[in-house]
Coordinates of C-alpha atoms in Angstrom, one line a residue:
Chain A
X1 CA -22.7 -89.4 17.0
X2 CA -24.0 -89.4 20.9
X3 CA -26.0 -86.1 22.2
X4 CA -22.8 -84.4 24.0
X5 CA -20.2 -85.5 21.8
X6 CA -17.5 -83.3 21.6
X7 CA -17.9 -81.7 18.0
X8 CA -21.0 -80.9 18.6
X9 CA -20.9 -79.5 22.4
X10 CA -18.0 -77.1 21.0
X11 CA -20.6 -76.3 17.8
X12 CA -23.2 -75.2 20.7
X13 CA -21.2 -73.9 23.0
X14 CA -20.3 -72.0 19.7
X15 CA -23.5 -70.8 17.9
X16 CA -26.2 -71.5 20.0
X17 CA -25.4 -67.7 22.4
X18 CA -25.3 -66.3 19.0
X19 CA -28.8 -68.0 17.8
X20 CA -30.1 -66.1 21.1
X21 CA -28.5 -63.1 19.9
X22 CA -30.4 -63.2 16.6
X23 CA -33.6 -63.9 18.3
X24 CA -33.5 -61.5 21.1
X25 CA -33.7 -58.5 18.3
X26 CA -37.5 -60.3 17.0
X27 CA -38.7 -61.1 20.7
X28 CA -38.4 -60.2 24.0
X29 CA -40.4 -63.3 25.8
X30 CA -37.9 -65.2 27.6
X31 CA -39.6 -68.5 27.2
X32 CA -40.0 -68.4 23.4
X33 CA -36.5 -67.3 22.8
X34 CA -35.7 -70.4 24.7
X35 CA -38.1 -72.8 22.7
X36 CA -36.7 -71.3 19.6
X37 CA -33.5 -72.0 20.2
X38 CA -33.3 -75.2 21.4
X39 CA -35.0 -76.1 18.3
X40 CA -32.9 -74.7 16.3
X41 CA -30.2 -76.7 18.1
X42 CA -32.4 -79.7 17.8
X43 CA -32.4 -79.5 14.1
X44 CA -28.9 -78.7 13.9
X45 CA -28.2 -81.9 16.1
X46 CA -31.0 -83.8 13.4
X47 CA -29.2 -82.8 10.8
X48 CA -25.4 -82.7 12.3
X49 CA -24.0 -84.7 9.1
X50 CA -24.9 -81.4 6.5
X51 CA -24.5 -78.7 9.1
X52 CA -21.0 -80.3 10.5
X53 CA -19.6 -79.6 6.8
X54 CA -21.0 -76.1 6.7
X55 CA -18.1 -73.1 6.3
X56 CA -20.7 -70.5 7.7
X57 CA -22.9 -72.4 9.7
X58 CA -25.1 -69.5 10.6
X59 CA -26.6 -69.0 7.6
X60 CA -28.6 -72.3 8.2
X61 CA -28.8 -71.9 12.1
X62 CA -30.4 -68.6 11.4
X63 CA -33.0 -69.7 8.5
X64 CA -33.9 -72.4 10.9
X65 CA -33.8 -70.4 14.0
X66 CA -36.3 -67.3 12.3
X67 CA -38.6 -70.7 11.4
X68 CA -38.6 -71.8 15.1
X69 CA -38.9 -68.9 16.5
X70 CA -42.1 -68.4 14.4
X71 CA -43.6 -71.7 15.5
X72 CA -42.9 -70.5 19.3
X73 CA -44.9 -67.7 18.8
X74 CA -47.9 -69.6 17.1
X75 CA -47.9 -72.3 19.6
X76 CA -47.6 -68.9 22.5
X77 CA -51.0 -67.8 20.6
X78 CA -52.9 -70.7 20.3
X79 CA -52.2 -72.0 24.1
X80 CA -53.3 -68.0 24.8
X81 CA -50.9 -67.4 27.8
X82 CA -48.4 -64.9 28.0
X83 CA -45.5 -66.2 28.9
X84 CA -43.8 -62.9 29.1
X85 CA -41.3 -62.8 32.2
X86 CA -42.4 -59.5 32.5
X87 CA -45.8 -60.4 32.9
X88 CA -45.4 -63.3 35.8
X89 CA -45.3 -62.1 39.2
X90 CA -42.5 -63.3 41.5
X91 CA -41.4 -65.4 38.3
X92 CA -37.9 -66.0 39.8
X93 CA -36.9 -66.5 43.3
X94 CA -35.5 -63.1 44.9
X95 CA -31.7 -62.8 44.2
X96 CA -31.7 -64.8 40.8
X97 CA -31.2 -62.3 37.7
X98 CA -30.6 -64.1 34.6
X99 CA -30.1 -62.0 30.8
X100 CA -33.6 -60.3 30.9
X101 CA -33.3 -59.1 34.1
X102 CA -30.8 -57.4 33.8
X103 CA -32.4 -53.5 33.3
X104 CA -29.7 -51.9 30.2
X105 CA -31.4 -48.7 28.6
X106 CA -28.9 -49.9 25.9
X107 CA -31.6 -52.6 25.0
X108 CA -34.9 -50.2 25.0
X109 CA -34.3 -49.9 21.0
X110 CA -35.4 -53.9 21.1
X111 CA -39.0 -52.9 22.0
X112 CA -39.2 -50.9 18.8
X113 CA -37.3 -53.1 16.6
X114 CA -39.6 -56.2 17.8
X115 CA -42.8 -53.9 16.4
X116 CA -41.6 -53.9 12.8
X117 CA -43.0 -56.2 10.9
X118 CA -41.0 -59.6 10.9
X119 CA -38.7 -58.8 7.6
X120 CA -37.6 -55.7 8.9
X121 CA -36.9 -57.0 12.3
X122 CA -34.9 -59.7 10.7
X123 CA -32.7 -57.7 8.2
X124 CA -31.8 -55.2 11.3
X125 CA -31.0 -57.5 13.8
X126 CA -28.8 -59.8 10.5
X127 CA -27.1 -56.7 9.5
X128 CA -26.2 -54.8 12.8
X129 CA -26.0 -57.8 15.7
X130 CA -24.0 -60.0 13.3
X131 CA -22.9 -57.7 10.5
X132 CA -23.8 -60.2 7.8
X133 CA -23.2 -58.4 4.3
X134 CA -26.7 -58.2 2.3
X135 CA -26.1 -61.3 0.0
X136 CA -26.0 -63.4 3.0
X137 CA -29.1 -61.8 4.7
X138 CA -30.8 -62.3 1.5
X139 CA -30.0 -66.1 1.2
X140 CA -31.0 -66.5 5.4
X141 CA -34.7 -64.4 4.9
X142 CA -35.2 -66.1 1.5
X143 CA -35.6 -62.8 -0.4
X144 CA -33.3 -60.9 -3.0
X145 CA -30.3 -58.5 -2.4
X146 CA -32.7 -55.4 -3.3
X147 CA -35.7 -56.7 -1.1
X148 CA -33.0 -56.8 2.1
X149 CA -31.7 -52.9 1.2
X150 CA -35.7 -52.2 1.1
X151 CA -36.4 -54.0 4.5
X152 CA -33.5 -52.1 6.0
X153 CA -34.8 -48.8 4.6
X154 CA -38.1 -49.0 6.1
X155 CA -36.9 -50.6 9.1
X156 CA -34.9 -47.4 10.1
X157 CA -37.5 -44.9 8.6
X158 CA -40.0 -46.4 11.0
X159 CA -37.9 -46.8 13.9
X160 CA -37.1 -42.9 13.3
X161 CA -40.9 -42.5 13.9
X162 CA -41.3 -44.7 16.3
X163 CA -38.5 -43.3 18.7
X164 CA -39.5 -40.1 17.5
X165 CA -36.0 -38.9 16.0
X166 CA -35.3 -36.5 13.7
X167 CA -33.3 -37.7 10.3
X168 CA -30.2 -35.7 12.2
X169 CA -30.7 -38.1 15.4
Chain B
X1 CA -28.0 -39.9 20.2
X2 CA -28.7 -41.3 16.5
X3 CA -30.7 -44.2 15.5
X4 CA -26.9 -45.8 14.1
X5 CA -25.5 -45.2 17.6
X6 CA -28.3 -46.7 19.7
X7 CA -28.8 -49.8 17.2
X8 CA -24.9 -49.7 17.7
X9 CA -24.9 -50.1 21.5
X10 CA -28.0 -52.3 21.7
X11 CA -25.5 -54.8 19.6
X12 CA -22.9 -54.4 22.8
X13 CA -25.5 -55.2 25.1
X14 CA -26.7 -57.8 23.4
X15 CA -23.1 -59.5 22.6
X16 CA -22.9 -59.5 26.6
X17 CA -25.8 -61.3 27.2
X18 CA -25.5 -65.4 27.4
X19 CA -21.3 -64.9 27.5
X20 CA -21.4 -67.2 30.9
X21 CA -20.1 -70.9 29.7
X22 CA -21.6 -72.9 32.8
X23 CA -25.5 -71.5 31.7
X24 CA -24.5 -72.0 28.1
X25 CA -23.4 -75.9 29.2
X26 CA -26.7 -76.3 31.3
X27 CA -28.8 -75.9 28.3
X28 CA -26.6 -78.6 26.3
X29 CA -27.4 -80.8 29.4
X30 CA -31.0 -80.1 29.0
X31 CA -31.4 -80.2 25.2
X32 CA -29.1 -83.8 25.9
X33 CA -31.8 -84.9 28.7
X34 CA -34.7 -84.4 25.8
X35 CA -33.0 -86.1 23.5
X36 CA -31.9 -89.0 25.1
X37 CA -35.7 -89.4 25.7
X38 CA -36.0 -89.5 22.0
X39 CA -35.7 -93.4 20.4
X40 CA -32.4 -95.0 20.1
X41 CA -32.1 -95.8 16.0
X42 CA -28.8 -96.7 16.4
X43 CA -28.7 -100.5 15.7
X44 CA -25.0 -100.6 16.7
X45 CA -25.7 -99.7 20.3
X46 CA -29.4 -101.0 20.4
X47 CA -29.3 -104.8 20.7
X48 CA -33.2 -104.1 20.7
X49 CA -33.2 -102.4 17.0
X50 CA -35.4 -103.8 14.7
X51 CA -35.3 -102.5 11.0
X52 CA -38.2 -100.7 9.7
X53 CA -38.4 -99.5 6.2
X54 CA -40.7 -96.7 5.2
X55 CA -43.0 -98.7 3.3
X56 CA -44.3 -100.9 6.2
X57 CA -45.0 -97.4 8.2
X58 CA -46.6 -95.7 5.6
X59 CA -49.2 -99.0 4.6
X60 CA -49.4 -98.7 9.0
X61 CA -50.1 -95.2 8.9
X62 CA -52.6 -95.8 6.0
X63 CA -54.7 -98.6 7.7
X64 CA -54.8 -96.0 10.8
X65 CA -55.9 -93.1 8.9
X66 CA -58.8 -95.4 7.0
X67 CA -59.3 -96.6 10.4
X68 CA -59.8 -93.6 12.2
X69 CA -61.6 -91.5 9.5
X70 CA -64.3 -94.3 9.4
X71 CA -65.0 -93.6 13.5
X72 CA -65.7 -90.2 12.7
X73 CA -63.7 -89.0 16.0
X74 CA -62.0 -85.7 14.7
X75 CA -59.1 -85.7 17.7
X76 CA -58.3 -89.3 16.0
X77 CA -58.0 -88.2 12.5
X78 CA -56.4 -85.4 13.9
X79 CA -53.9 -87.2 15.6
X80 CA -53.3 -89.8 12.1
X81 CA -52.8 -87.0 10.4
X82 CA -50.2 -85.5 12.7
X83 CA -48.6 -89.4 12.3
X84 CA -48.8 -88.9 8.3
X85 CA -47.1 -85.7 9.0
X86 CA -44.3 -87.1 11.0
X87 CA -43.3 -89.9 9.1
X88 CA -43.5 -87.5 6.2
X89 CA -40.3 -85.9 8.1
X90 CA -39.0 -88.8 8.9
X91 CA -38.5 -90.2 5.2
X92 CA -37.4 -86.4 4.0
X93 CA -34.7 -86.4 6.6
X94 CA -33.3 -89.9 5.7
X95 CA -33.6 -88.7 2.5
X96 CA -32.2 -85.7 2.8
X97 CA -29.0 -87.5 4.6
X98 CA -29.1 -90.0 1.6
X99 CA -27.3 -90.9 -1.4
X100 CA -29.5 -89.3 -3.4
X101 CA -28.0 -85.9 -4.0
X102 CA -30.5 -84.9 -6.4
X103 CA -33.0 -85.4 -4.0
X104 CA -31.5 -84.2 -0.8
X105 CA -32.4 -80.0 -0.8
X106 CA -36.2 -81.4 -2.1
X107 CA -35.8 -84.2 0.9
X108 CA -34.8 -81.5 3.6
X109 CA -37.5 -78.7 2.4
X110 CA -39.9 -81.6 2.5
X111 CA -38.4 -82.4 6.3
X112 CA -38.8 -78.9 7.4
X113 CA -42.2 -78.2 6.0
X114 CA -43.9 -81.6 7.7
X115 CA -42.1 -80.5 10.9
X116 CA -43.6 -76.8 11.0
X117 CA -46.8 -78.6 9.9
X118 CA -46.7 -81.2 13.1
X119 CA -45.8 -77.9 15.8
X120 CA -48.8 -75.8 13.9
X121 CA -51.4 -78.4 14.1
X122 CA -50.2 -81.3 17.1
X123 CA -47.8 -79.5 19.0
X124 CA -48.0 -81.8 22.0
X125 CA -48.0 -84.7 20.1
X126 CA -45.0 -86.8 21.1
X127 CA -45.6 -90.2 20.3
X128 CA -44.7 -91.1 16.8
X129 CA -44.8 -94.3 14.8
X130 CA -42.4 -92.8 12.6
X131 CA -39.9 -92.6 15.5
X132 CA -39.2 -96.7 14.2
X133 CA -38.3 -95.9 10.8
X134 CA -34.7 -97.5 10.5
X135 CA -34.3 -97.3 6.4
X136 CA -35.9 -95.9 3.4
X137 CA -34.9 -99.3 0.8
X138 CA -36.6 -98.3 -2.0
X139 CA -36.9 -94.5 -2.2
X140 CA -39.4 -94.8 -5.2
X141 CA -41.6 -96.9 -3.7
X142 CA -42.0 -95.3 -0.3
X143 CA -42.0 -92.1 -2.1
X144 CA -45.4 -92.5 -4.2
X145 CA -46.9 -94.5 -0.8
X146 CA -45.9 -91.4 1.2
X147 CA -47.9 -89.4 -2.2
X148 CA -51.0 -91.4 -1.6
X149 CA -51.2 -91.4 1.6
X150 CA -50.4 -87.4 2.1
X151 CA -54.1 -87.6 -1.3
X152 CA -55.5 -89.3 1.4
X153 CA -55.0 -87.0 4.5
X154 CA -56.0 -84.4 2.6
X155 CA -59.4 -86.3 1.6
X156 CA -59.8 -87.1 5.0
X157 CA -59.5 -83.9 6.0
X158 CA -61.9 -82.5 3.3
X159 CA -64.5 -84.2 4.9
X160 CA -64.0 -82.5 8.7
X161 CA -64.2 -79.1 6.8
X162 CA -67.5 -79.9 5.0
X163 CA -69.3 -81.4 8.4
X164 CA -67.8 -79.2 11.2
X165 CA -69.5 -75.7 11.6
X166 CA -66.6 -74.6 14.1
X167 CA -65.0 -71.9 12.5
X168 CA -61.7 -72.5 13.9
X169 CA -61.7 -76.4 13.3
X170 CA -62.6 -75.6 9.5
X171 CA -59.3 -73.1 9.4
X172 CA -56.9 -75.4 10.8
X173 CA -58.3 -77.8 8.1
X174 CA -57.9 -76.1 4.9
X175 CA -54.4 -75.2 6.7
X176 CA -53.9 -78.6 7.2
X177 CA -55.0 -79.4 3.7
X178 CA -52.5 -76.8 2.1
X179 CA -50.0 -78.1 4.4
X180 CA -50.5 -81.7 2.8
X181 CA -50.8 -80.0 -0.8
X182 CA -47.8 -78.6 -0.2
X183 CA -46.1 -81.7 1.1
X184 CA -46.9 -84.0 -1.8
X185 CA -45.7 -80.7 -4.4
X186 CA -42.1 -81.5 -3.2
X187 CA -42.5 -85.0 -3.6
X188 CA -43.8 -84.9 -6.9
X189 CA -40.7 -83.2 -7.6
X190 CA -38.5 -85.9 -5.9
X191 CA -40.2 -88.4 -7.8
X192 CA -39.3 -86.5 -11.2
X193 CA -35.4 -86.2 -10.2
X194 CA -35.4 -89.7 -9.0
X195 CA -37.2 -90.9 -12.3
X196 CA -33.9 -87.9 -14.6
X197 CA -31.3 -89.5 -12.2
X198 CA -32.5 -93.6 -13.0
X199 CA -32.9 -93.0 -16.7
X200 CA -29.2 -91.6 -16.7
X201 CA -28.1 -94.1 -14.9
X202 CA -29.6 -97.0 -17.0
X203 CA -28.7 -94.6 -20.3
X204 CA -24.9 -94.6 -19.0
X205 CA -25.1 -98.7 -18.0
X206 CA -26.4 -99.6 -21.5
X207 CA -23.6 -97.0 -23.4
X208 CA -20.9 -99.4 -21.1
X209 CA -22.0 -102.6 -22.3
X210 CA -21.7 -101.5 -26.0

């Protein structure tokens, strides 16, 4: 198969918004999300003749994606730059407004989801972005049924405390 | 408003975000444009193609890594063990495409782990020799080259840890190190399905010709 062949364009066109929308809920820098998921697309194309077949691709885009996404951020640390768009004066030319600029107090609960630690971060933004039942959370982080319940448990006991809420809301 | 609520609407605003299909179609265009920089293995399109089995890359990747660990230049070990690395993911994505289905999951975890290894330790590294591998003929044979070689990384790499007294050179060793570890663990394993999967095969050959 050619890059840009029509299977897999409609397979991006597809899943790769909705690899973004995984990865949005575990970072907020523009740049790694970015990184991340055009790896993940990368593999997917590497791989094309396994994920083609696939009933429910996202279980595999998503294992991949959490993998790339955790290489972006290494590589971000070792080169030791932010590349936080929030960080970068004049970073876009005046006028342009892309996803991330786009200010939506809907999307100030991603700050405190993106300071859990990683598990937690990954089971929340599995089971309430793509409302993925627990088995198939469990197979995508690599961990049993029980461990995702527990990472779900402690995610939204801490992000209680952290948004300082009462258990009433 | 309730934590259930907030997490609720946070998944509305988030299920607007990248909905436009012309900025969805510019990134295909851009990961297309990096991959067409990528080498053409396609030997039905490239009249250039020349085949290149595993075991000539790995006894070339072997000669370079003796080569470059006798210079004592740590970038150039370095950069022979990022080569080991990639032609480590190379053979486990052939593989893991292969007709070996016993193999394949071993093949693919193998893939994954050498490519997580490259972006940790060379993660500018573009250039690899195992960009020419065209065929993995005999996966036995290129598996226990790719076994030694991966001992021999790891040897190499022994000996940067014991000289160096840079902290953060020794770490990305013994990372490095387990990496390789790691690396020839799943081959092992290969081996041992390949070696289950040939016995039954001779076993069921010999039971016809009774």
């Amino acid at each position: 198969m050619k890059p840009g062949a029509e299977d897999f364009s409609w397979f991006f066109a597809r899943w790769e918004p909705q690899v973004r929308r995984y990865l949005v809920w575990l970072e907020g820098d523009h740049s790694v999300i970015d990184d991340a998921a055009q790896e993940t697309m990368i593999s997917a194309f590497r791989y094309w003749e396994t994920v083609k077949v696939l009933d429910r691709p996202q279980a595999w885009l998503f294992k991949v994606a959490g993998q790339r996404l955790g290489d972006a951020q290494e590589a971000r640390r070792r080169l030791g730059v932010s590349t936080d768009p929030y960080e970068l004066p004049d970073r876009s030319p005046p006028g342009a407004r892309d996803e991330f600029s786009v200010h939506d107090d809907r999307l100030a609960i991603l700050e405190a989801v993106r300071k859990l630690p990683p598990q937690q971060g990954a089971a929340i933004g599995l089971q309430v972005q793509h409302d993925l039942p627990l088995n198939e959370i469990a197979d995508i982080m690599g961990v049993s049924t029980g461990s995702v319940k527990t990472h779900l448990h402690h995610a939204r006991k801490a992000l209680k405390l952290l948004l300082g809420e009462d258990e009433g809301g | 408003m309730s934590i259930e609520d907030r997490l609720r609407d946070a998944a509305r605003a988030v299920d607007e975000m990248w909905t436009s299909s012309e900025t969805t179609q510019k990134r295909l265009a851009r990961l297309e444009a990096r991959l067409a920089t990528e080498p053409n293995r396609d030997h039905t399109t490239d009249p250039t193609y020349v085949c290149v089995d595993a075991e000539r890359l790995v006894e070339v990747s072997r000669r370079a890594l003796s080569h470059s660990a006798e210079g004592h230049e740590t970038l150039d070990v370095m950069a022979e063990v990022g080569q080991v690395w990639a032609l480590t993911h190379a053979i486990g994505h052939q593989l893991a495409l292969g007709e070996v289905p016993e193999i394949s999951t071993y093949a693919a975890t193998l893939a994954n782990r050498s490519y997580t290894a490259i972006s940790r330790l060379t993660p500018r590294m573009r250039d690899f020799r195992a960009d020419q591998l065209s065929e993995v003929r005999d996966v036995r044979r290129a598996l226990l080259g790719l076994q030694a070689l991966l001992g021999e990384v790891g040897i190499a790499l022994v000996s940067i840890a014991c000289d160096t007294e840079d902290e953060h050179l020794y770490m990305q060793c013994i990372e490095a190190i387990d990496a390789s570890d790691d690396m020839g663990d799943e081959i092992r394993e290969m081996l041992r399905r390949f070696e289950v999967r040939e016995q039954r095969s001779t076993h069921t050959a010999a039971q016809s010709t009774e």
